[in-house]
Amino acid sequence: MKIFLPFSKITVDLSKINIMSSLRFQALRAIQGEEKKISGYGDKKITAIFGSHVFNGRTMREFLSDEAYKSLQNSVKSGTRVERKMADQIAAGMKGWAESKGATHFTHWFQPLTGTTAEKHDSFFNIKSDGTAIEIFDGDALIQQEPDASSFPNGGIRATFEARGYTAWDPSSPAFIMEAGSGKTLCIPTIFIAYNGESLDYKAPLLKSIAALDKAAVDVCHYFDKNVNKVIATLGWEQEYFVIDENLANVRPDLLMCGRTLLGHSPAKGQQLEDHYFGSIPERVYAFMQDFEQEAYKLGIPLRTRHNEVAPAQFECAPVFEEVNIAVDHNTLLMDVMTKVAKRHKLKALMHEKPFAGVNGSGKHNNWSMATDTGVNLLSPGKTPRTNLMFLTFFVNTIKAVHDYADLLRASIASANNDHRLGANEAPPAIISVYVGKYLSDVLDEVETRVKDKFTEQDEVILKLDIHKQIPELMMDNTDRNRTSPFAFTGNKFEFRAVGSSANCASPMLVLNTIMADTLKQFKKDVDAIIEKGEKKEIAILQVLRAYITKSKNIRFEGDNYSDEWAEEAKRRGLNNFKTTPEALDAYVTEASKHLFYSNGIFTQRELEARHEIMLEEYVKKVQIEGRTLGYLATNHVLPAAINYQNTLVENVKGLKDLGLSESAYKAQLNLVEVVSKHINGINDNVEAMLQARKVANNEPDMHVRAGKYCHEVKPYFDQIRYHADKLELVVDDKLWQLPKYRELLFMR
Ligand code: ADP
Ligand code: MG
């Protein structure tokens, strides 16, 4: 279209001005002009700010009466409800503290099955019946709220006539103050349940699993130490993430809509020089880290480490481990804080498992163990034969639990995002196995071969001493640490490495706690049965351990989990390799899983089935959104750029022809015209076919079948479309290309 500008008397050809492509260049220019935000701790000590926004033991002492303080501490310790009359007092103290910090609002903070956290802010401010204003926050407001929450995932648990949902205070996780701009809000960690008590979140079943494990583990501890009254599961997570410039991210619809790139040719340089891992942290990212760390410290999140990860623009942070309930809260809270603080720095923090093809994705290692109230880490090899038998008991039971419920553990980390990582030779495969290292393998082999049905006093002594003698070496020799294992013993804890970076840790942790609780319960029954026959306790324990070692042998693997040989070997062993989420999720609803969850009081039938449905639906929605976004990107960004470029080529060829030149003069251009046409057709045909496949899938009423269709009939088009689009990116004139390229996203900041 040509338009005539009356004043300048110049005709402008609008098709020559590519308005859209300038967005990319505007973004690139913006980075250059970006004022570098300087952050830092100044002369602040971390200890001076740590926990300053948390209603912790110290502030409770200050703001609560002695009676209220004791009542709260007591219910935290014993996991019981706070008395109603105490709740008013605690609420008043909490409000006093929050106001002294400048908070004006409060919210029940919860973790619905959307994968993010939810808040609904209410003001302390209220109007009395006589019209006067007061500030109020009483026990009722603290204990329970009814958020207008009919639009959270519920998997059919709530029909509209019973759409009420409740949040209920979890006193075992401390209240905290969240800052956003100059606003401050008192946040009360809560569970989220339906009107009839069915859980609609991550926290409620996690708390149940913690209680189940506590009971089962204490019972087993009593074989060794009668003084143990409580066992808590501990979690130390390691969070991987990418950081890119926000200006660039904003002009990539795929990053905005899906948190990952759906297109983009890999840059000439990726991670092959291996120059990023532990390299020096870029200044802009460093400022961001220092800023979010300070926010984290105020919230009592005990961050310890930060470093570059393997891929360009990839980083990691990790705290000191905590009780699993608090560690889960802290991880979800931190992801939120990081997202917010990144904005201040005009950066974007990507928690997605696979934001960029061709470079590593992000995981979240979950380091898990159990600790007693007597201060013993149950997965730490002991110093005496007796404590070593205790260690061996919990160690072998963990392996047995993972063996018996490997598919369920796999299901607990399944998501559309994580499917891009597992088995892609950068993360553990989708096959669950356990790595224990050479020394402990030898110990287990020894127990297996040397424990007899009947043995002499002397056998017993030798055996115990041998176990004891061997284990300490493990602590010194970590050289054979296997980085490819999905579930590895690392000296005093197990590290579940297959968890996705954006996941809520509660999902794998509640499964791990539950399968461990169940296995320990069975262990106790098995040991007691032998003791009842008149056998000595230690011998009974060793005999059951031997049996468990034999039974769970095929889950142990010490070799390279990334290798093809392992996939074959695992198949021979009968271990499953569920590569996609829809098939992995089936493990939630097998007879064995149902029995596990029902008998340990973690989920009811309706809760479990609803959860399965929600996870399938989430998968479908994620892939659907990606499909739509990809279709849009290909049609509205890639094709116009390609056609534009092709037009230029055509004009060029025509011009050369008009000059009377022979075909050899424009051979290359003609060839390019053809190449571009081929890929334009490739995109067009595949986008159309993908659309049809989506329609077919959407018509499928059964969510399980629909998820399968999205997985096997819609998703494969993504690769096809991407292939053609990425080829076009390589040939089309750079200035016509509208989407920031990988080299810009990954290397510019
Ligand atoms: P890496 O795997 O990178 O070598 P580290 O050995 O530094 O990591 O530890 C990783 C995480 O394991 C940290 O968060 C640490 O606090 C946690 N961790 C250490 N001991 C335990 C434990 N007993 N229970 C749970 N987590 C633990
Ligand atoms: Mg690790």
mmCIF file of C-alpha atoms in Angstrom, residues 2 80 84 87 99 109 174 196 199 203 235 246-247 281 297 321 333 428 461 473 526 587 592 648 705 721:
data_model
loop_
_atom_site.group_PDB
_atom_site.id
_atom_site.type_symbol
_atom_site.label_atom_id
_atom_site.label_comp_id
_atom_site.label_asym_id
_atom_site.label_seq_id
_atom_site.Cartn_x
_atom_site.Cartn_y
_atom_site.Cartn_z
ATOM 1 C CA LYS A 2 1.341 3.414 -0.954
ATOM 2 C CA THR A 80 -2.677 -30.445 67.283
ATOM 3 C CA ARG A 84 -10.294 -21.446 69.971
ATOM 4 C CA ALA A 87 -6.663 -18.132 68.701
ATOM 5 C CA GLU A 99 1.328 -3.516 62.205
ATOM 6 C CA TRP A 109 -1.562 -17.848 51.705
ATOM 7 C CA PRO A 174 5.279 -19.401 60.506
ATOM 8 C CA ASN A 196 -16.456 -31.374 53.163
ATOM 9 C CA SER A 199 -8.057 -31.367 49.997
ATOM 10 C CA LYS A 203 -0.085 -28.733 51.651
ATOM 11 C CA LEU A 235 14.214 -31.294 52.591
ATOM 12 C CA GLU A 246 12.815 -8.628 30.196
ATOM 13 C CA ASN A 247 12.679 -6.386 27.112
ATOM 14 C CA ILE A 281 28.291 -14.325 37.600
ATOM 15 C CA TYR A 297 16.553 -13.678 54.214
ATOM 16 C CA PHE A 321 17.736 -27.907 54.552
ATOM 17 C CA LEU A 333 7.695 -18.419 48.259
ATOM 18 C CA PRO A 428 18.096 -38.476 34.684
ATOM 19 C CA VAL A 461 29.663 -59.513 66.048
ATOM 20 C CA GLU A 473 35.014 -44.589 54.256
ATOM 21 C CA ASP A 526 7.949 -58.365 59.620
ATOM 22 C CA ALA A 587 0.579 -44.857 38.458
ATOM 23 C CA ALA A 592 -1.389 -50.587 44.794
ATOM 24 C CA THR A 648 12.770 -9.037 -2.081
ATOM 25 C CA VAL A 705 -7.844 -40.198 26.220
ATOM 26 C CA ILE A 721 6.719 -26.592 12.645
#
